[in-house]
Amino acid sequence: MRKVFVVGVGLTKIGRHFDKDLRSLFAEAALHAIDDAGGVKPQAVVVGNMLSSSLYQQDNLGALLADYIGLRGVAAFKVEAACGSGGFAVATGYSLVASRLYDVVLVGGVEKMCDYPTATVAAALAQAADAEYEVVYGASFPALNALAMKLYMETYGVSREEMAEWPVRMHEYASQNPYAQLRFRITLEDVLKAPMVAEPITLLDSAPIGDGAATLVLASEEVARKLSDTPVEIAGVGMGSDSVDTTTRFDLLDPLSVRLAAEEAYRRAKVEPKDIDLVEVHDAFTITGILSLEGLGFAKRGEAAKLVAEGAFAKGDKPEANLSGGLKARGHPVGATGIYQVAEITMQLRGEFPGVKASSPEVGLAQTTGGVLASTSVIILRR
Amino acid sequence: MRISPARIWRERGARYRLEAVRCRKCGHVYYPPKKVCPACRSREMEKVVLPPKGKLLAWSIEYTVPEGYRKYAPIVLGLVELQGGVRVLAPIVDVRPEELRKGMMVEAVLRRVYEDGDEGVIVYGIKFVPAEQD
């Protein structure tokens, strides 16, 4: 395996892009990334996307999008792992370059979620869960996470107020991120009094529905050194899975897929949790972010929520978590999210992130997950 | 969600009778069933029918429901631990949310769970209702 570098990034602001369709949104981010990489021509396109089939009546995204941005002829396909699709697309693109199959690969995530009413989008998102055993009963994705949140709070004696610190912080960060969807501050009381989605999860515990696209250009060391003096290296990649159903898990509060993916990524990057300066975790709901921090080894089991409530993982701590505003407030255009995370960490390591800047970033970690922590990827980046 | 008669028919064992599988090697029971045991990778799985009674471990009152489930909203989504320890996820019905208690006894019943439009197939499945303590 050879080294792989991020040589270009491109993002769109996340929001309700009623004036842009799937392909134009993708193109906006992709062309920006190609320009950022000095106009290099990718030899393959890997697309991270979850909902094009269910909400957009569109499959075959790889070829469609590659052709639209002038890359007719290249290898092109979509990677799907529900809300974790983007991270798995990065891992796939990484392996194409690391294995010497290609020297330059474009990894782009895109999602159009705002064209339909909430119930329609909720039905599409629920497809991340088990169709025959969960979704058929009308289980929504927030409700499945709500069960985990209740069990967590009961088991570890965590209060609702303690669980509300995270979204407040995410909104604070997002208010300074020009790419974020929810650029406003909220209070603890706002979280508690927000409309109930699936008790105890309120609207302000939940990532918003949004359109967005994010793109990376990955390249071999040889190409990367020609394009930049200080390219960011993908130092390690890890992936893991768990049952899609939550009922057959051996331990309902053990984020197994996160733990396994993290162990693999740390081993490959030859780092430990204490070496990570900044992290972007998959906080689709407050509880998802909390369990992810534990699975990544930044907190012991049952301690992450209390640590967050005491101020841990904020700007100035180590690691600094979700300076982008996270899925909660930066936004969560599901299949693009993992690529936003890697792009944001790359910008932080370059010292170019336009929002809240990391204090002294050398090593960063991005974690995305599909389903109720069922499919997880972890990407470690180094300056 | 589009539902075909064949799809419902295939799922009848698990959905109407709580059929699970037990690993002959390590004894783990799985609902939903697995082809190969996730704990010990044995392929020797046998069908078992789960007991209908159990206790409520956790629940969420789901207000924002997916398309097609509005008539059931709010859905009380329950995580139930059946006698013997196997967990099942299903709606809790015939009870007011404020009457729910952690650990309360519930029993599986067969109920209508979804209609595929006005003329499509009706899907039946397990829901739980409050039950007497054994």
Coordinates of N, CA, C and O in Angstrom, one line a residue, chain B residues 2-133:
Chain B
R2 N -43.8 0.1 -0.7 CA -44.6 -0.8 -1.5 C -44.5 -2.2 -1.0 O -43.4 -2.6 -0.6
I3 N -45.6 -2.9 -0.9 CA -45.6 -4.2 -0.3 C -46.2 -5.2 -1.3 O -47.3 -5.0 -1.8
S4 N -45.6 -6.4 -1.5 CA -46.1 -7.4 -2.3 C -46.6 -8.6 -1.5 O -46.1 -8.8 -0.4
P5 N -47.7 -9.3 -2.0 CA -48.2 -10.4 -1.3 C -47.1 -11.5 -1.0 O -47.0 -12.0 0.1
A6 N -46.2 -11.7 -2.0 CA -45.1 -12.7 -1.8 C -44.2 -12.3 -0.6 O -43.8 -13.1 0.2
R7 N -44.0 -11.0 -0.5 CA -43.1 -10.5 0.6 C -43.7 -10.8 1.9 O -43.0 -11.2 2.9
I8 N -45.0 -10.5 2.1 CA -45.6 -10.7 3.3 C -45.7 -12.2 3.7 O -45.4 -12.6 4.8
W9 N -46.0 -13.0 2.6 CA -46.0 -14.5 2.8 C -44.7 -15.0 3.3 O -44.7 -15.9 4.2
R10 N -43.6 -14.6 2.7 CA -42.3 -15.1 3.1 C -42.0 -14.8 4.6 O -41.4 -15.6 5.3
E11 N -42.5 -13.6 5.1 CA -42.1 -13.2 6.4 C -43.1 -13.7 7.5 O -43.0 -13.3 8.6
R12 N -44.0 -14.6 7.1 CA -45.2 -14.9 8.0 C -44.7 -15.5 9.3 O -45.3 -15.3 10.4
G13 N -43.7 -16.4 9.3 CA -43.2 -17.1 10.5 C -42.8 -16.1 11.6 O -43.3 -16.1 12.7
A14 N -41.9 -15.2 11.2 CA -41.3 -14.3 12.2 C -42.4 -13.3 12.6 O -42.5 -12.9 13.7
R15 N -43.1 -12.8 11.6 CA -44.0 -11.7 11.8 C -45.3 -12.1 12.5 O -45.9 -11.3 13.2
Y16 N -45.8 -13.3 12.3 CA -47.1 -13.7 12.9 C -46.9 -14.5 14.1 O -47.8 -14.6 15.0
R17 N -45.8 -15.3 14.2 CA -45.6 -16.3 15.2 C -44.4 -16.1 16.1 O -44.0 -16.9 16.9
L18 N -43.7 -15.0 15.9 CA -42.4 -14.7 16.6 C -41.4 -15.9 16.5 O -40.8 -16.3 17.4
E19 N -41.3 -16.4 15.2 CA -40.3 -17.4 15.0 C -38.9 -16.8 15.0 O -38.6 -15.8 14.2
A20 N -38.0 -17.3 15.8 CA -36.6 -16.9 15.8 C -35.7 -18.1 15.5 O -36.2 -19.1 15.1
V21 N -34.4 -17.9 15.5 CA -33.5 -19.0 15.4 C -32.6 -19.1 16.6 O -32.2 -18.1 17.2
R22 N -32.2 -20.4 17.0 CA -31.3 -20.6 18.1 C -30.1 -21.4 17.5 O -30.2 -22.3 16.7
C23 N -28.9 -20.9 17.9 CA -27.7 -21.6 17.5 C -27.5 -22.9 18.3 O -27.6 -22.9 19.6
R24 N -27.4 -24.0 17.6 CA -27.2 -25.3 18.3 C -25.9 -25.4 19.0 O -25.7 -26.1 20.0
K25 N -24.9 -24.6 18.6 CA -23.6 -24.7 19.2 C -23.5 -23.8 20.5 O -23.1 -24.4 21.5
C26 N -23.9 -22.6 20.4 CA -23.6 -21.7 21.5 C -24.9 -21.3 22.2 O -24.8 -20.6 23.3
G27 N -26.1 -21.6 21.7 CA -27.3 -21.3 22.4 C -27.9 -19.9 22.2 O -29.0 -19.7 22.6
H28 N -27.2 -19.0 21.5 CA -27.7 -17.7 21.3 C -29.0 -17.8 20.4 O -29.1 -18.6 19.5
V29 N -30.0 -16.9 20.8 CA -31.2 -16.9 20.0 C -31.3 -15.5 19.3 O -31.0 -14.5 19.9
Y30 N -31.7 -15.5 18.1 CA -31.8 -14.3 17.3 C -33.1 -14.0 16.7 O -33.7 -14.8 16.0
Y31 N -33.6 -12.8 17.0 CA -34.8 -12.2 16.3 C -34.6 -10.8 16.0 O -34.4 -10.0 17.0
P32 N -34.4 -10.4 14.8 CA -34.5 -11.1 13.5 C -33.6 -12.3 13.4 O -32.4 -12.2 13.9
P33 N -34.0 -13.4 12.7 CA -33.2 -14.6 12.5 C -31.9 -14.3 11.7 O -31.9 -13.4 10.9
K34 N -30.9 -15.1 11.9 CA -29.6 -15.0 11.2 C -29.3 -16.4 10.6 O -29.7 -17.4 11.1
K35 N -28.7 -16.3 9.4 CA -28.4 -17.6 8.7 C -27.2 -18.3 9.4 O -27.1 -19.5 9.5
V36 N -26.2 -17.5 9.9 CA -25.1 -18.0 10.6 C -25.0 -17.2 11.9 O -25.3 -16.0 12.0
C37 N -24.6 -17.9 12.9 CA -24.5 -17.3 14.3 C -23.5 -16.2 14.3 O -22.3 -16.5 14.2
P38 N -23.9 -14.9 14.6 CA -22.9 -13.9 14.7 C -22.0 -14.0 15.9 O -20.9 -13.5 15.9
A39 N -22.3 -14.8 16.9 CA -21.5 -15.0 18.1 C -20.4 -16.1 17.8 O -19.2 -15.9 18.2
C40 N -20.8 -17.2 17.2 CA -19.8 -18.3 17.1 C -19.6 -18.8 15.6 O -18.8 -19.7 15.4
R41 N -20.3 -18.2 14.7 CA -20.2 -18.5 13.2 C -20.7 -19.9 12.9 O -20.4 -20.4 11.8
S42 N -21.4 -20.6 13.8 CA -21.9 -21.9 13.5 C -23.1 -21.7 12.5 O -23.8 -20.7 12.5
R43 N -23.2 -22.7 11.6 CA -24.4 -22.6 10.6 C -25.5 -23.5 11.1 O -26.5 -23.6 10.4
E44 N -25.3 -24.1 12.3 CA -26.4 -25.0 12.8 C -27.4 -24.2 13.6 O -27.3 -24.1 14.8
M45 N -28.3 -23.6 12.8 CA -29.4 -22.8 13.5 C -30.7 -23.5 13.4 O -31.1 -24.0 12.3
E46 N -31.4 -23.5 14.5 CA -32.7 -24.2 14.5 C -33.8 -23.2 14.8 O -33.6 -22.2 15.5
K47 N -35.0 -23.4 14.2 CA -36.1 -22.5 14.4 C -36.7 -22.7 15.8 O -36.9 -23.8 16.2
V48 N -37.0 -21.6 16.5 CA -37.7 -21.7 17.8 C -38.8 -20.6 17.8 O -38.7 -19.6 17.1
V49 N -39.9 -20.9 18.5 CA -41.0 -19.9 18.6 C -40.8 -19.3 19.9 O -40.7 -19.9 21.0
L50 N -40.8 -17.9 19.9 CA -40.6 -17.2 21.2 C -41.8 -17.1 22.0 O -42.9 -17.1 21.4
P51 N -41.7 -17.0 23.3 CA -42.9 -16.8 24.2 C -43.5 -15.4 23.9 O -42.7 -14.5 23.6
P52 N -44.8 -15.3 24.0 CA -45.4 -14.0 23.6 C -45.3 -12.9 24.7 O -45.5 -11.8 24.5
K53 N -45.0 -13.4 25.9 CA -45.0 -12.4 27.0 C -43.6 -11.9 27.4 O -42.6 -12.7 27.2
G54 N -43.5 -10.7 27.8 CA -42.2 -10.2 28.2 C -42.4 -8.9 29.0 O -43.5 -8.5 29.3
K55 N -41.2 -8.2 29.3 CA -41.3 -6.9 30.0 C -40.8 -5.8 29.1 O -39.9 -6.0 28.3
L56 N -41.4 -4.6 29.4 CA -41.0 -3.4 28.6 C -39.7 -2.9 29.1 O -39.6 -2.5 30.3
L57 N -38.7 -2.9 28.2 CA -37.4 -2.4 28.6 C -37.3 -0.8 28.5 O -36.7 -0.1 29.3
A58 N -37.8 -0.4 27.3 CA -37.7 1.1 27.0 C -38.7 1.4 25.9 O -39.1 0.5 25.2
W59 N -39.1 2.6 25.8 CA -40.1 3.0 24.8 C -39.8 4.5 24.4 O -39.2 5.2 25.1
S60 N -40.2 4.8 23.2 CA -40.2 6.2 22.7 C -41.5 6.5 22.1 O -42.1 5.7 21.4
I61 N -42.0 7.7 22.4 CA -43.3 8.1 21.7 C -42.9 8.9 20.5 O -42.3 9.9 20.6
E62 N -43.2 8.3 19.4 CA -42.8 8.8 18.1 C -43.9 9.7 17.5 O -44.9 9.2 17.1
Y63 N -43.6 11.0 17.4 CA -44.5 11.9 16.9 C -44.4 12.2 15.4 O -45.4 12.3 14.7
T64 N -43.2 12.3 14.9 CA -42.9 12.4 13.5 C -42.8 11.1 12.9 O -41.8 10.4 13.1
V65 N -43.8 10.6 12.2 CA -43.8 9.2 11.7 C -43.6 9.2 10.2 O -43.9 10.2 9.5
P66 N -43.0 8.1 9.7 CA -42.8 8.0 8.2 C -44.1 8.0 7.4 O -45.1 7.7 8.0
E67 N -44.0 8.4 6.2 CA -45.1 8.4 5.3 C -45.9 7.1 5.3 O -45.3 6.0 5.3
G68 N -47.2 7.2 5.4 CA -48.0 6.0 5.4 C -48.4 5.5 6.8 O -49.2 4.6 7.0
Y69 N -47.9 6.2 7.8 CA -48.1 5.7 9.2 C -48.9 6.8 10.0 O -49.0 6.6 11.2
R70 N -49.4 7.8 9.3 CA -50.0 8.9 10.1 C -51.2 8.5 10.9 O -51.3 8.9 12.0
K71 N -51.9 7.5 10.4 CA -53.1 7.1 11.2 C -52.8 6.4 12.5 O -53.6 6.3 13.3
Y72 N -51.5 6.0 12.6 CA -51.1 5.3 13.8 C -50.4 6.3 14.8 O -50.0 5.9 15.9
A73 N -50.2 7.5 14.4 CA -49.4 8.4 15.2 C -50.2 8.9 16.4 O -51.4 9.1 16.3
P74 N -49.5 9.2 17.5 CA -48.1 8.9 17.7 C -47.9 7.4 18.0 O -48.7 6.8 18.7
I75 N -46.8 6.9 17.5 CA -46.5 5.5 17.7 C -45.7 5.3 19.0 O -44.7 6.1 19.1
V76 N -46.1 4.4 19.8 CA -45.3 4.1 21.0 C -44.4 2.9 20.6 O -44.9 1.8 20.4
L77 N -43.1 3.3 20.3 CA -42.2 2.2 19.8 C -41.6 1.6 21.1 O -40.9 2.3 21.8
G78 N -41.8 0.3 21.3 CA -41.3 -0.3 22.5 C -40.2 -1.3 22.2 O -40.1 -2.0 21.2
L79 N -39.3 -1.4 23.2 CA -38.2 -2.5 23.2 C -38.6 -3.4 24.3 O -38.6 -3.0 25.4
V80 N -39.0 -4.7 23.9 CA -39.5 -5.6 24.8 C -38.5 -6.8 25.0 O -38.0 -7.3 24.0
E81 N -38.3 -7.2 26.3 CA -37.5 -8.3 26.5 C -38.4 -9.5 26.9 O -39.1 -9.5 27.9
L82 N -38.5 -10.5 26.0 CA -39.4 -11.6 26.1 C -38.9 -12.5 27.2 O -37.7 -12.5 27.6
Q83 N -39.8 -13.3 27.8 CA -39.3 -14.3 28.8 C -38.3 -15.2 28.1 O -38.5 -15.7 27.0
G84 N -37.1 -15.4 28.7 CA -36.0 -16.1 28.1 C -35.0 -15.1 27.6 O -33.9 -15.5 27.2
G85 N -35.3 -13.8 27.5 CA -34.3 -12.8 27.3 C -34.1 -12.2 25.9 O -33.3 -11.3 25.7
V86 N -34.9 -12.8 24.9 CA -34.8 -12.3 23.5 C -35.5 -10.9 23.4 O -36.6 -10.8 24.0
R87 N -34.9 -9.9 22.8 CA -35.5 -8.6 22.6 C -36.3 -8.5 21.3 O -35.8 -9.0 20.3
V88 N -37.4 -7.8 21.4 CA -38.2 -7.6 20.2 C -38.6 -6.1 20.1 O -38.9 -5.5 21.2
L89 N -38.6 -5.5 19.0 CA -38.9 -4.1 18.8 C -40.3 -4.1 18.1 O -40.5 -4.7 17.0
A90 N -41.3 -3.4 18.7 CA -42.6 -3.4 18.1 C -43.4 -2.3 18.8 O -43.1 -1.9 19.9
P91 N -44.5 -1.8 18.2 CA -45.3 -0.8 18.8 C -46.1 -1.4 20.0 O -46.4 -2.6 20.1
I92 N -46.3 -0.5 21.0 CA -47.1 -0.9 22.2 C -48.4 -0.2 22.0 O -48.5 1.0 21.8
V93 N -49.5 -0.9 22.1 CA -50.8 -0.4 21.8 C -51.8 -0.7 23.0 O -51.5 -1.4 23.9
D94 N -53.0 -0.1 22.9 CA -54.1 -0.3 23.9 C -53.6 0.2 25.2 O -54.0 -0.4 26.3
V95 N -52.8 1.2 25.3 CA -52.4 1.8 26.6 C -52.1 3.3 26.4 O -51.6 3.7 25.3
R96 N -52.4 4.0 27.4 CA -52.1 5.5 27.3 C -50.6 5.6 27.7 O -50.1 5.0 28.6
P97 N -49.9 6.5 27.0 CA -48.4 6.7 27.2 C -48.1 6.9 28.7 O -47.1 6.4 29.2
E98 N -49.0 7.6 29.4 CA -48.6 7.9 30.8 C -48.8 6.7 31.7 O -48.3 6.7 32.9
E99 N -49.4 5.6 31.2 CA -49.5 4.4 32.0 C -48.3 3.5 31.8 O -48.3 2.4 32.5
L100 N -47.4 3.8 30.9 CA -46.3 2.9 30.6 C -45.3 2.9 31.8 O -45.1 4.0 32.4
R101 N -44.8 1.8 32.1 CA -43.8 1.7 33.2 C -42.7 0.8 32.7 O -43.0 -0.3 32.1
K102 N -41.5 1.1 33.1 CA -40.4 0.3 32.8 C -40.6 -1.1 33.5 O -40.9 -1.1 34.7
G103 N -40.4 -2.2 32.8 CA -40.5 -3.5 33.4 C -42.0 -4.0 33.4 O -42.2 -5.1 33.9
M104 N -42.9 -3.2 32.9 CA -44.3 -3.7 32.9 C -44.5 -4.9 32.0 O -43.8 -5.0 31.0
M105 N -45.4 -5.8 32.3 CA -45.6 -7.0 31.5 C -46.4 -6.7 30.3 O -47.4 -5.9 30.4
V106 N -46.0 -7.2 29.1 CA -46.7 -7.0 27.9 C -46.8 -8.3 27.2 O -46.0 -9.2 27.4
E107 N -47.7 -8.4 26.2 CA -48.0 -9.6 25.5 C -48.2 -9.3 24.0 O -48.8 -8.4 23.7
A108 N -47.6 -10.2 23.2 CA -47.7 -10.0 21.8 C -49.1 -10.3 21.3 O -49.6 -11.3 21.6
V109 N -49.6 -9.5 20.4 CA -50.9 -9.8 19.7 C -50.7 -9.5 18.2 O -49.7 -8.7 17.8
L110 N -51.5 -10.0 17.4 CA -51.4 -9.8 16.0 C -52.3 -8.6 15.6 O -53.5 -8.6 15.9
R111 N -51.7 -7.6 15.0 CA -52.5 -6.4 14.6 C -52.1 -6.0 13.2 O -51.1 -6.3 12.7
R112 N -53.0 -5.1 12.7 CA -52.7 -4.5 11.4 C -51.6 -3.5 11.6 O -51.6 -2.7 12.6
V113 N -50.6 -3.5 10.7 CA -49.5 -2.6 10.9 C -49.3 -1.6 9.8 O -48.7 -0.5 10.0
Y114 N -49.8 -1.9 8.6 CA -49.6 -1.0 7.5 C -50.5 -1.4 6.3 O -50.8 -2.6 6.1
E115 N -51.0 -0.3 5.6 CA -51.8 -0.6 4.4 C -51.1 0.0 3.2 O -50.7 1.2 3.3
D116 N -50.9 -0.7 2.2 CA -50.3 -0.2 1.0 C -51.3 0.5 0.2 O -51.8 -0.1 -0.8
G117 N -51.7 1.7 0.6 CA -52.7 2.5 -0.2 C -54.1 1.9 0.1 O -54.3 1.1 1.0
D118 N -55.1 2.4 -0.7 CA -56.5 2.0 -0.4 C -56.8 0.6 -1.0 O -57.7 -0.1 -0.5
E119 N -56.0 0.2 -2.0 CA -56.3 -1.1 -2.6 C -55.2 -2.1 -2.5 O -55.4 -3.2 -3.0
G120 N -54.2 -1.7 -1.9 CA -53.0 -2.6 -1.8 C -53.2 -3.6 -0.6 O -54.2 -3.7 0.0
V121 N -52.1 -4.3 -0.4 CA -52.1 -5.4 0.6 C -52.1 -4.8 2.0 O -51.5 -3.7 2.2
I122 N -52.8 -5.5 2.9 CA -52.7 -5.0 4.3 C -51.7 -5.9 5.0 O -51.7 -7.1 4.9
V123 N -50.8 -5.3 5.7 CA -49.7 -6.0 6.4 C -50.1 -6.2 7.9 O -50.5 -5.2 8.5
Y124 N -50.0 -7.4 8.4 CA -50.2 -7.6 9.8 C -48.9 -8.0 10.5 O -48.0 -8.5 9.8
G125 N -48.9 -7.8 11.8 CA -47.6 -8.1 12.5 C -47.8 -8.0 14.0 O -48.9 -7.8 14.5
I126 N -46.7 -8.2 14.7 CA -46.8 -8.2 16.2 C -46.9 -6.8 16.7 O -46.1 -5.9 16.3
K127 N -47.8 -6.6 17.7 CA -47.7 -5.4 18.5 C -47.9 -6.0 19.9 O -48.3 -7.1 20.2
F128 N -47.5 -5.1 20.9 CA -47.6 -5.6 22.3 C -48.7 -4.8 23.1 O -48.9 -3.6 22.8
V129 N -49.5 -5.5 23.9 CA -50.5 -4.9 24.8 C -50.1 -5.2 26.2 O -49.4 -6.2 26.5
P130 N -50.6 -4.4 27.2 CA -50.3 -4.7 28.6 C -50.9 -6.0 29.0 O -51.9 -6.4 28.4
A131 N -50.2 -6.8 29.8 CA -50.6 -8.1 30.2 C -50.5 -8.3 31.7 O -49.9 -7.5 32.4
E132 N -51.2 -9.3 32.2 CA -51.2 -9.6 33.6 C -49.8 -10.2 34.0 O -49.2 -10.9 33.2
Q133 N -49.3 -9.9 35.2 CA -48.1 -10.5 35.7 C -48.3 -12.1 35.8 O -49.4 -12.5 36.2

